[in-house]
Short mmCIF file of C-alpha atoms in Angstrom, two decimals:
data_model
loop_
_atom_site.label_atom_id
_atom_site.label_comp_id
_atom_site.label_asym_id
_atom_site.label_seq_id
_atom_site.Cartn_x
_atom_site.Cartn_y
_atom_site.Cartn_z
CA UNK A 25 77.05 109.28 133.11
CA UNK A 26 73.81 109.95 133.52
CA UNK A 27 71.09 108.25 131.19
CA UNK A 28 69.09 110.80 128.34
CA UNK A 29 65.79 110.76 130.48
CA UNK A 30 67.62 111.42 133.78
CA UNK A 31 66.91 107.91 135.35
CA UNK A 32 70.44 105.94 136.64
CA UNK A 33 72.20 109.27 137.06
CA UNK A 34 74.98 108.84 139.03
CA UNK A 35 74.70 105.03 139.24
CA UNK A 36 77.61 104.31 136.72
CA UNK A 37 75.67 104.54 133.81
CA UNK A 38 77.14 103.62 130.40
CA UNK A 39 75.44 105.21 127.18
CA UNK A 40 76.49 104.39 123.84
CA UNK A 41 74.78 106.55 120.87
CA UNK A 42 71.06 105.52 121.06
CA UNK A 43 72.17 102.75 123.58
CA UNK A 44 72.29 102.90 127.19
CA UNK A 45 73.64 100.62 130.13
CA UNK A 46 72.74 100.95 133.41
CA UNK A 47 73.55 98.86 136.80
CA UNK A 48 70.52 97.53 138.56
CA UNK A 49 71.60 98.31 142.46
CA UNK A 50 70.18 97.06 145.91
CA UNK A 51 70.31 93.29 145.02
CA UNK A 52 70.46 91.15 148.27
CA UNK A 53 72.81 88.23 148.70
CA UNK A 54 71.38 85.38 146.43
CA UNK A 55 71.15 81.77 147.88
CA UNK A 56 69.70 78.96 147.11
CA UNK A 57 66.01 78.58 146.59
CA UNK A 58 65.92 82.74 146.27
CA UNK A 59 63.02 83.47 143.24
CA UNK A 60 65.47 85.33 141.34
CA UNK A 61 62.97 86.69 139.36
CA UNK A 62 61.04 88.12 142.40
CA UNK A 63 64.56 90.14 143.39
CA UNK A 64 65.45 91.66 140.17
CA UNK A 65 61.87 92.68 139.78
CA UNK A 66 61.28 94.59 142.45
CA UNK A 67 65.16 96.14 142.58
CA UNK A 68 64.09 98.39 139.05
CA UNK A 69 61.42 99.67 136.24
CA UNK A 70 62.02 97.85 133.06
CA UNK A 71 60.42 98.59 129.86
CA UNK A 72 59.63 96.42 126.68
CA UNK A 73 62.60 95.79 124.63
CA UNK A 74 64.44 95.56 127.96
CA UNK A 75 67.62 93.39 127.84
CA UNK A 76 68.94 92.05 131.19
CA UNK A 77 71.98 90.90 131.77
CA UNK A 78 72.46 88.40 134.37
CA UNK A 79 75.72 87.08 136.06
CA UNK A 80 75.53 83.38 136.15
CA UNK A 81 76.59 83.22 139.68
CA UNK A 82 73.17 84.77 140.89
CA UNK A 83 71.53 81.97 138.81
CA UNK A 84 74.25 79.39 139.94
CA UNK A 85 73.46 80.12 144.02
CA UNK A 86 69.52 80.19 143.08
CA UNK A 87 69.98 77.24 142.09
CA UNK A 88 72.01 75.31 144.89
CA UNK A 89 74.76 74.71 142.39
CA UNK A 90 77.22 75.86 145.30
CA UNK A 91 78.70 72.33 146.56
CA UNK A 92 81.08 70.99 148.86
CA UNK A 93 84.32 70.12 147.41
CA UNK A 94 87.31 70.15 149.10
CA UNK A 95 89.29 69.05 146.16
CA UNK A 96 88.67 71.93 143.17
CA UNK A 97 90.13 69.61 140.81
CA UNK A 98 88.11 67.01 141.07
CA UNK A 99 84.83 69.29 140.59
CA UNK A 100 86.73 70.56 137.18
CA UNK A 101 86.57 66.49 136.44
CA UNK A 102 83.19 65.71 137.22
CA UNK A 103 81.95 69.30 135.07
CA UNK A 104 84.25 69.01 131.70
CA UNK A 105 83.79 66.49 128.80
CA UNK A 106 87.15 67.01 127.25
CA UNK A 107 89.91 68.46 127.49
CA UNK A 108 90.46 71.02 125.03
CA UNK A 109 94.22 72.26 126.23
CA UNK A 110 96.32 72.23 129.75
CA UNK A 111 99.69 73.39 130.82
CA UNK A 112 100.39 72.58 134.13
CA UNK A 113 97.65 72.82 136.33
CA UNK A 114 95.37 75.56 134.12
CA UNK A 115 92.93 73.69 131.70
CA UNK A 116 90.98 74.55 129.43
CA UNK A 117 88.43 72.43 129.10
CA UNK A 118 84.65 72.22 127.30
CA UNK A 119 81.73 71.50 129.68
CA UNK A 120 78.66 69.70 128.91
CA UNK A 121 76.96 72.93 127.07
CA UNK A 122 79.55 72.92 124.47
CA UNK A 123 81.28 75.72 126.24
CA UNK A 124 85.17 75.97 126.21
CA UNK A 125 86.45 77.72 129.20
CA UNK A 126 89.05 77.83 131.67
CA UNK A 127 88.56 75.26 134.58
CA UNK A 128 85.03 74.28 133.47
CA UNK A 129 83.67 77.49 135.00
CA UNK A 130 84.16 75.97 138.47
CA UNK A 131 84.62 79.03 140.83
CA UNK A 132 86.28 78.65 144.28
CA UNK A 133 86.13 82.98 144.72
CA UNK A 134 84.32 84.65 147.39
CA UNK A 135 82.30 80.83 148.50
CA UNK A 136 82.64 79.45 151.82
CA UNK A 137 85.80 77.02 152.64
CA UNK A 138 86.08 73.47 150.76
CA UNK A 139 82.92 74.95 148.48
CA UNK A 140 83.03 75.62 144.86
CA UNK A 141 80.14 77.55 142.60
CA UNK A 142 79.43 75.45 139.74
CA UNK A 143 77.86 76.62 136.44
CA UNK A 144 73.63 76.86 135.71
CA UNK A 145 73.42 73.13 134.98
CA UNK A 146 71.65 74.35 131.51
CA UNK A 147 72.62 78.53 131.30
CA UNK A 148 69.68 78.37 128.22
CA UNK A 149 67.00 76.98 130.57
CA UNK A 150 67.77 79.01 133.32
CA UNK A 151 67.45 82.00 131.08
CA UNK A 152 64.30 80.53 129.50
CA UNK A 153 63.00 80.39 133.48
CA UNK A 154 64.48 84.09 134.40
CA UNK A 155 62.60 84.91 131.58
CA UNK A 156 59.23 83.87 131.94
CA UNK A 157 59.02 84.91 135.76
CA UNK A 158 59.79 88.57 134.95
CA UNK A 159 57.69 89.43 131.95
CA UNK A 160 54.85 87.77 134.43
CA UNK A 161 56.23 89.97 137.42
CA UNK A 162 56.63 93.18 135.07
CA UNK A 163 54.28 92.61 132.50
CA UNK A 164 56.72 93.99 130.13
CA UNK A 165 58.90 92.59 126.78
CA UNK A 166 62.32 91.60 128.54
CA UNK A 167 65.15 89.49 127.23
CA UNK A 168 67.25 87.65 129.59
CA UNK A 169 71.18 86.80 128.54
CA UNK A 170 73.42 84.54 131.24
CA UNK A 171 76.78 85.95 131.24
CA UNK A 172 79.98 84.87 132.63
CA UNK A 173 83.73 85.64 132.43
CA UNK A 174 86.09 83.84 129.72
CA UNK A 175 89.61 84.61 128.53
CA UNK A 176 90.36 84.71 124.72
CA UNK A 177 92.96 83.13 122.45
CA UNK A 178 95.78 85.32 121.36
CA UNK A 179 94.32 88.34 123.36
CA UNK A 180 95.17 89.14 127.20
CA UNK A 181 92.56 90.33 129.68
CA UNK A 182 88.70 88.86 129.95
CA UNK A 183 85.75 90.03 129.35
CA UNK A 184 82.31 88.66 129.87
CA UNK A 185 80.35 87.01 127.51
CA UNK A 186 76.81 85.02 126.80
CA UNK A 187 76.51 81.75 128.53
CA UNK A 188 73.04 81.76 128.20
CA UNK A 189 69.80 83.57 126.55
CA UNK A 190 66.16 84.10 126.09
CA UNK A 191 64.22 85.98 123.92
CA UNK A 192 67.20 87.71 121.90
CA UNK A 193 68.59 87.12 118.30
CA UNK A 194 71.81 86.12 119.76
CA UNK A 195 73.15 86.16 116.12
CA UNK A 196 72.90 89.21 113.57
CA UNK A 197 74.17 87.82 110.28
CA UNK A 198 74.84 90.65 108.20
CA UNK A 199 75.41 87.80 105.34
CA UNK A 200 73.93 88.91 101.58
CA UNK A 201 74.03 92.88 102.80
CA UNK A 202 76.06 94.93 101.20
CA UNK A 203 78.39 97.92 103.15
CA UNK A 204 78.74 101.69 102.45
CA UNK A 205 80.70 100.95 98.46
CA UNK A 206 78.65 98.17 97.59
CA UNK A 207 80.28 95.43 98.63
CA UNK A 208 78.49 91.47 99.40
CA UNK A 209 79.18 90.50 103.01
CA UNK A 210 79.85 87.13 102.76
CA UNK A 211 81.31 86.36 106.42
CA UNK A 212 80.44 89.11 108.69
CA UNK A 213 77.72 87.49 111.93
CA UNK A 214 77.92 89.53 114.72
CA UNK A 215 77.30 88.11 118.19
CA UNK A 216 75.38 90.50 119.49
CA UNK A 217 74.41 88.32 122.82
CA UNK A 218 78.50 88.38 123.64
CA UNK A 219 78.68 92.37 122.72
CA UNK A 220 75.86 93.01 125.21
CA UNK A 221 77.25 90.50 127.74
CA UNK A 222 80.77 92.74 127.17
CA UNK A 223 78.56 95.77 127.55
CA UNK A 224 77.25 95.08 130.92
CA UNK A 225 80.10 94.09 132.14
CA UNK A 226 81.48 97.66 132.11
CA UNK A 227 78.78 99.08 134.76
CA UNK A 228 78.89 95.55 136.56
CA UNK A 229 82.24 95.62 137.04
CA UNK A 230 84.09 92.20 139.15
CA UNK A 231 84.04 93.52 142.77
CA UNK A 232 81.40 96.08 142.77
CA UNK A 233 78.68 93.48 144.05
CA UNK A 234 76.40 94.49 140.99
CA UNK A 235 75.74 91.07 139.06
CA UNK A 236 72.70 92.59 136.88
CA UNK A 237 72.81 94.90 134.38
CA UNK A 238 69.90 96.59 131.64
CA UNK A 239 70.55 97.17 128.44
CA UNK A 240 68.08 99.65 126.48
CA UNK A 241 67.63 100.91 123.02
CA UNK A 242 67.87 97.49 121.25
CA UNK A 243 64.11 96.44 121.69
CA UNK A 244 64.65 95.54 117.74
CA UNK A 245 66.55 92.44 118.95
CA UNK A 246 64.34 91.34 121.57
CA UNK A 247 61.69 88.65 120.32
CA UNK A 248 58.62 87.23 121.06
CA UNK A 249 59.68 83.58 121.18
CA UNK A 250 62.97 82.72 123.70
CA UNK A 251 65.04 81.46 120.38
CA UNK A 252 67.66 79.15 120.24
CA UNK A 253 69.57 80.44 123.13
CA UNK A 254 73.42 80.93 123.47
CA UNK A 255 73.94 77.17 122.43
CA UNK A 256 73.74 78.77 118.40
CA UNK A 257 76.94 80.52 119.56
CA UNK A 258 78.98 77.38 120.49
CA UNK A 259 80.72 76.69 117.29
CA UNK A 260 80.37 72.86 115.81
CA UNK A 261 83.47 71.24 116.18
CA UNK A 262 83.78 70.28 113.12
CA UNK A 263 84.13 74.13 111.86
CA UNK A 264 86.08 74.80 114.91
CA UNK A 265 89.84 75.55 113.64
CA UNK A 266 91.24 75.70 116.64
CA UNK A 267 89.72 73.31 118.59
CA UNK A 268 92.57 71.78 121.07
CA UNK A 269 96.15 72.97 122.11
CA UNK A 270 99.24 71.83 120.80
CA UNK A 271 100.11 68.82 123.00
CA UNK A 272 96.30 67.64 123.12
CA UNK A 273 96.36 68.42 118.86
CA UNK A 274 99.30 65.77 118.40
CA UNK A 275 97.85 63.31 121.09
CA UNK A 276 94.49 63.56 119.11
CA UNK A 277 96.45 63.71 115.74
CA UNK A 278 98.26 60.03 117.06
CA UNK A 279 94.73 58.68 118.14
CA UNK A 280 93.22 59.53 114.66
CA UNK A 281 95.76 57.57 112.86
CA UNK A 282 94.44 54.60 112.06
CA UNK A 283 94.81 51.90 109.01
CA UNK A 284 91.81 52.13 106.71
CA UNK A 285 91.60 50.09 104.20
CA UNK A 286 88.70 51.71 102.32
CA UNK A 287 88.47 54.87 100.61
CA UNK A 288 86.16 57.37 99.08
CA UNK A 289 87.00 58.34 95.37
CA UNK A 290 87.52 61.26 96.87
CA UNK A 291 90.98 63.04 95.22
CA UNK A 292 93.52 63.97 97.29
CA UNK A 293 94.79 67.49 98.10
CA UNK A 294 98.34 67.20 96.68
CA UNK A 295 98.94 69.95 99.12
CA UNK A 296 98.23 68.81 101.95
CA UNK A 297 100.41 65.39 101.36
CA UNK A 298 103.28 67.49 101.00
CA UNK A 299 102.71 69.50 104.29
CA UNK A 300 102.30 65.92 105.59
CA UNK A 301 106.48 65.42 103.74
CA UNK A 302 107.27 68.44 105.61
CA UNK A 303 106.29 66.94 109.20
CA UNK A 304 108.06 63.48 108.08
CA UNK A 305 111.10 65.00 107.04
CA UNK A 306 111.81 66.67 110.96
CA UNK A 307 112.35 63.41 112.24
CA UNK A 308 115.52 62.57 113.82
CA UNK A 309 117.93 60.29 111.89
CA UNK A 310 121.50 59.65 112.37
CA UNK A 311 125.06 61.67 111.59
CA UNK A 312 122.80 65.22 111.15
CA UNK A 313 121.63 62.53 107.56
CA UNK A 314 118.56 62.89 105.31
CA UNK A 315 117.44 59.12 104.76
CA UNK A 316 114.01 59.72 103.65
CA UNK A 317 112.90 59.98 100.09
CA UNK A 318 108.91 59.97 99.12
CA UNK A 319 107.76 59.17 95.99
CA UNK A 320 104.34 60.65 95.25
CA UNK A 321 102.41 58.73 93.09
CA UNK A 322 100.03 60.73 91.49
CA UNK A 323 99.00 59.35 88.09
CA UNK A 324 96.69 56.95 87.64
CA UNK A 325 98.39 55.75 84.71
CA UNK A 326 101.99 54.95 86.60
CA UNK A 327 99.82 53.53 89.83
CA UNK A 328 98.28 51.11 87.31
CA UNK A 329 101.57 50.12 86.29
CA UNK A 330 103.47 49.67 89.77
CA UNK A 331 100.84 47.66 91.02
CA UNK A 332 100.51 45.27 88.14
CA UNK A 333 104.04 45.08 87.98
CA UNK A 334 103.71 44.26 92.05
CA UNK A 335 101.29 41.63 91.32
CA UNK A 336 103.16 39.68 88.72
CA UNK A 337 106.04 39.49 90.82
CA UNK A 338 104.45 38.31 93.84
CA UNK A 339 102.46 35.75 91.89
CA UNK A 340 106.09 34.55 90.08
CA UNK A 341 107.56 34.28 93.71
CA UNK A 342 105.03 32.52 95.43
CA UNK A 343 104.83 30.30 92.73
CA UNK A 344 108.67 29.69 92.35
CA UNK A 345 110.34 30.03 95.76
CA UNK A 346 107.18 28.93 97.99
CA UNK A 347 105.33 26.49 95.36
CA UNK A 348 102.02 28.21 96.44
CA UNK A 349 99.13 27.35 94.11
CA UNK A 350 96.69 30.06 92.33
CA UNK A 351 93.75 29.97 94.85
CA UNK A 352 96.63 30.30 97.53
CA UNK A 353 98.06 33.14 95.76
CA UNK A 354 94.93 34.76 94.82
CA UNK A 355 93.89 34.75 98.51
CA UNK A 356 97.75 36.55 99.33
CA UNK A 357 97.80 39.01 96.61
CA UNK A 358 94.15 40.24 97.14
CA UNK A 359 95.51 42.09 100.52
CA UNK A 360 97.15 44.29 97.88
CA UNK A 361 93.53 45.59 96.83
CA UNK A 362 94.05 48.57 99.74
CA UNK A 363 96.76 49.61 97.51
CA UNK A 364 94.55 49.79 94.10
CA UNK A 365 91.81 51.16 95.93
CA UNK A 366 93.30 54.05 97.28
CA UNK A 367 93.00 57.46 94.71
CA UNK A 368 96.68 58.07 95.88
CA UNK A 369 100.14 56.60 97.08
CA UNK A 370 102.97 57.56 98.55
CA UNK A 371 106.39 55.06 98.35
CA UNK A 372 108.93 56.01 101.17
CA UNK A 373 112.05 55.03 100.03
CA UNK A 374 115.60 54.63 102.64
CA UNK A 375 118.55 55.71 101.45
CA UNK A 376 122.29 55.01 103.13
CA UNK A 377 123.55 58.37 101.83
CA UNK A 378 125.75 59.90 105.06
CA UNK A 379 125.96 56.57 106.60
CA UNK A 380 129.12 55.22 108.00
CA UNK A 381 131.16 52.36 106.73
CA UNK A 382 132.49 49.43 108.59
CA UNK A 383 134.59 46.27 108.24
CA UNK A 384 132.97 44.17 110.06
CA UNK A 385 129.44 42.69 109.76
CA UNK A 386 127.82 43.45 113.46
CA UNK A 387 128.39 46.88 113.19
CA UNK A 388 127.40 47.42 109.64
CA UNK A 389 123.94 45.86 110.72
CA UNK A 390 123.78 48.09 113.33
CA UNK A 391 124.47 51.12 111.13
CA UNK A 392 121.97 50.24 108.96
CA UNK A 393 119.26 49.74 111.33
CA UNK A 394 119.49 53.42 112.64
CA UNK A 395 118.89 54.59 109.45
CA UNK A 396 115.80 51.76 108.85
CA UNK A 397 114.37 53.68 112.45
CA UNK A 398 114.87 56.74 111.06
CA UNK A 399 112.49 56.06 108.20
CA UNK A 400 110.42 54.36 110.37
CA UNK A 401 110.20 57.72 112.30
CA UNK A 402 109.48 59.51 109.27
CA UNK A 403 106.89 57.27 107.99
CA UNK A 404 105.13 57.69 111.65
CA UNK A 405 105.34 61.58 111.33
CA UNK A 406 103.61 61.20 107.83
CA UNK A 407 101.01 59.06 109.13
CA UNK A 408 100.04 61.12 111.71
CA UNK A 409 100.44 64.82 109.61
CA UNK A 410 97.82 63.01 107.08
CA UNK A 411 95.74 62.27 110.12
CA UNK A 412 96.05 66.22 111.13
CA UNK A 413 94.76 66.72 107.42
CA UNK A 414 91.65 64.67 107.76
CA UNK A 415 92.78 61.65 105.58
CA UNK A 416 93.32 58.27 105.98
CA UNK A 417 96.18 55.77 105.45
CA UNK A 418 97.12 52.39 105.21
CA UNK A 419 101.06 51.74 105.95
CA UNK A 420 101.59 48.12 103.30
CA UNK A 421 104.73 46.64 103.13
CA UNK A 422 104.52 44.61 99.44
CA UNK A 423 107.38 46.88 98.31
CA UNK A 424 110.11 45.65 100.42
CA UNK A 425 109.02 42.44 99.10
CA UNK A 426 109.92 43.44 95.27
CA UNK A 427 112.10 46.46 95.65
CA UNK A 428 114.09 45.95 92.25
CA UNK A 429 110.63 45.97 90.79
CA UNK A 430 109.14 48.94 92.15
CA UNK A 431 112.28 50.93 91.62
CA UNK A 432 112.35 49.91 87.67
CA UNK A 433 108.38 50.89 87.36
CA UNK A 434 109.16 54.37 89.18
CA UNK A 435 112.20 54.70 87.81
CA UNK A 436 114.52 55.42 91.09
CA UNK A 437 117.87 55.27 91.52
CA UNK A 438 119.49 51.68 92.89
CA UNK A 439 120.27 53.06 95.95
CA UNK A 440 116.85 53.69 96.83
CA UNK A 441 115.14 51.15 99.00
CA UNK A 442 111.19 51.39 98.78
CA UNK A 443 109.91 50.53 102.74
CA UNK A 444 106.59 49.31 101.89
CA UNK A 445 103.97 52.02 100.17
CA UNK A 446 101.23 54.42 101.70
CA UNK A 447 97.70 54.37 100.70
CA UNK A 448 96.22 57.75 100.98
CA UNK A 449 92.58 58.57 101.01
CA UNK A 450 89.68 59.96 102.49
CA UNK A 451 88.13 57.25 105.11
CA UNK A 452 85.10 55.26 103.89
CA UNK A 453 83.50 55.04 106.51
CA UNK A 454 83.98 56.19 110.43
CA UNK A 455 86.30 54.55 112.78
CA UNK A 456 85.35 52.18 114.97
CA UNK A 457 85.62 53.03 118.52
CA UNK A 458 88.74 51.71 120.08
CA UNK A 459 89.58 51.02 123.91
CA UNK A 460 92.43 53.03 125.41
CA UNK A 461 95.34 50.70 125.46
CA UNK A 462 96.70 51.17 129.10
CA UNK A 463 100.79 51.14 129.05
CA UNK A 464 101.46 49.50 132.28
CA UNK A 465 102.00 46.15 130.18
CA UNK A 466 104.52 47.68 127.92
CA UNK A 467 106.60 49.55 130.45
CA UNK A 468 109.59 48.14 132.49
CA UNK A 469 110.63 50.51 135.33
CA UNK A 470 114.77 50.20 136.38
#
């Protein structure tokens, strides 16, 4: 389709309403050391408001970033910081930029054997760079966005998007505006840098050879100063939902868990403990059995009471059955403090119900201890659910210590056997880093 003013006709031109999109044709090969700048100056007439789209792999070969590697894998390795989900050998991985993309954008297409094209070390600068050398070479108002092919959760197909970008408002938040019946917009930002990026992509095409495209009628986005870039599209992590894959999500979950034994006042989502119930209760257990019971303890008043109740009868048994004296008991008892400190609890309880019976001692210890794994296996799922939720937890054991007690001050059934309680709470303070524990010393090959 031919543009309004009868320039690009022919030349696969896109045109939107007021928009247009045209190829810019006649590029040469890029390599390394080309002035990019120079090439797509003198391969078209650009006018202010001008938006250029650029296909990072012009910028990458510019900018030697085409290196020997025999083993593509490794390259992936050396280019990711984390990664974000795999299944067999396709990963999905976030590179140093922030960006999350399949295989670090490492691309072993249409480069010379044991090569791979790596990504614009910094897609933002390299805009910033493009930039600068063609409003010099031009003399016009451009704006200069680094695209490059991604794939998209829950939708099939690719498209390209903005890698990098200069001189554009990358973001259009429509926030505080109201629509055609007078509604707030309290959501809606549009990324216009990706929609132009998308745009382009439909007159650049994958194996037409045409890795810049122009993009005119939106001079109203194009500003004087290059702006933040395509970085202020990467979303924090911390607001990103859906940040890691299933089997990384659990591994991560498993990592996070970790005692704390100080909390923020914070209250506790009652909610989210009980989607935390729900993962506990899928663990296995024995004879198709329930075993787990978890008593939420949710009232100040009745947490008061259990642990008081706790305390005296850990002070009465260390002073009767061990002879301890006060300062020795004090010094004990004050481990409980995790326990009072906490703005919530949760007391797993074991019960036998389902299990089998037996006459003889060996095997009724045996029976028994399946169903103590069992709630072992629970607790663990409950640990690491409350992880998944953000919170904290501390797994104590005082209960088993004084189960008749705890049962009369929660008022549970006799067949009911507290194992230990759960402090619940929102971490004071972060984490401190820990090591990876390698397995070889825990693992016995036969």
């Amino acid at each position: 389709m031919a543009r309004a003013d009868g320039v690009g006709a022919g030349r696969g031109c896109a045109e939107l309403t007021g928009l247009q999109v045209v190829p810019v044709l006649g590029l040469p090969e890029v390599v390394a050391g080309d002035d990019l700048a120079e090439l797509i100056a003198k391969a078209d007439e650009y006018r202010d408001g001008d938006v250029l789209l650029v296909t990072s792999k012009i910028l990458s070969k510019a900018e030697g970033r085409l290196v020997q590697a025999e083993d593509r894998e490794a390259a992936i390795d050396a280019e990711a910081v984390r990664v974000v989900a795999r299944r067999g050998r396709t990963r999905i991985v976030e590179n140093r930029n922030g960006l999350v993309m399949a295989a670090a954008g490492v691309d072993a297409s249409n480069t010379p054997p044991g090569t791979v094209l790596l990504l614009p070390e910094d897609p933002d600068a390299s805009a910033r760079a493009l930039r600068a050398g063609l409003q010099r070479l031009t003399g016009r108002r451009l704006a200069v966005v680094v695209t490059d092919t991604f794939g998209r959760p829950w939708r099939n197909g690719l498209t390209d998007v903005a890698i990098g970008a200069a001189g554009l408002r990358v973001l259009d938040d429509h926030r505080g505006r109201r629509d055609s019946h007078g509604n707030e917009l309290v959501l809606t930002v549009t990324a216009t840098a990706d929609e132009l990026a998308a745009a382009g992509d439909l007159v650049k095409g994958k194996a037409t050879g045409t890795p810049v495209a122009v993009v005119r009628g939106l001079a109203g986005a194009v500003t004087e100063e290059d702006g933040p870039g395509a970085a202020a599209l990467v979303r924090p992590s911390a607001d990103d939902l859906f940040r890691l894959g299933t089997s990384e999500a659990v591994r991560e979950a498993v990592t996070l868990r970790r005692t704390v034994r100080s909390f923020t006042p914070e209250p506790v989502d009652p909610g989210a403990v009980r989607r935390a119930v729900a993962a506990a209760v899928t663990a296995p257990a024995p004879h198709h059995t329930t075993p787990w019971r978890f008593v939420l303890v949710e009232s100040a008043e009745v947490r008061t009471r259990l642990l008081d109740a706790m305390l005296d009868a850990w002070r009465r048994d260390l002073a009767e059955l061990d002879g301890w004296d006060e300062a020795k008991i004090a010094r004990r008892t004050a481990r409980g403090e995790v326990l009072r400190g906490a703005p919530y609890l949760v007391v797993p309880c074991l019960v036998m119900d389902g299990s089998h019976t037996y006459p003889d001692a060996r095997r009724a210890a045996a029976e028994r201890e399946m169903f103590v794994v069992a709630a072992g296996a629970g607790v663990q799922n409950l640990l690491v659910a409350l992880a998944g939720e953000g919170y904290g937890s501390a797994w104590v054991s005082s209960t088993m210590f004084c189960r008749d007690t705890v049962r009369a001050a929660l008022d549970l059934p006799a067949g009911w056997d507290p194992m230990g309680a759960v402090a619940v709470g929102r971490p004071a303070e972060p984490a401190a880093a820990r090591a990876p524990r390698g397995v070889e010393a825990f693992i016995e090959v036969r």
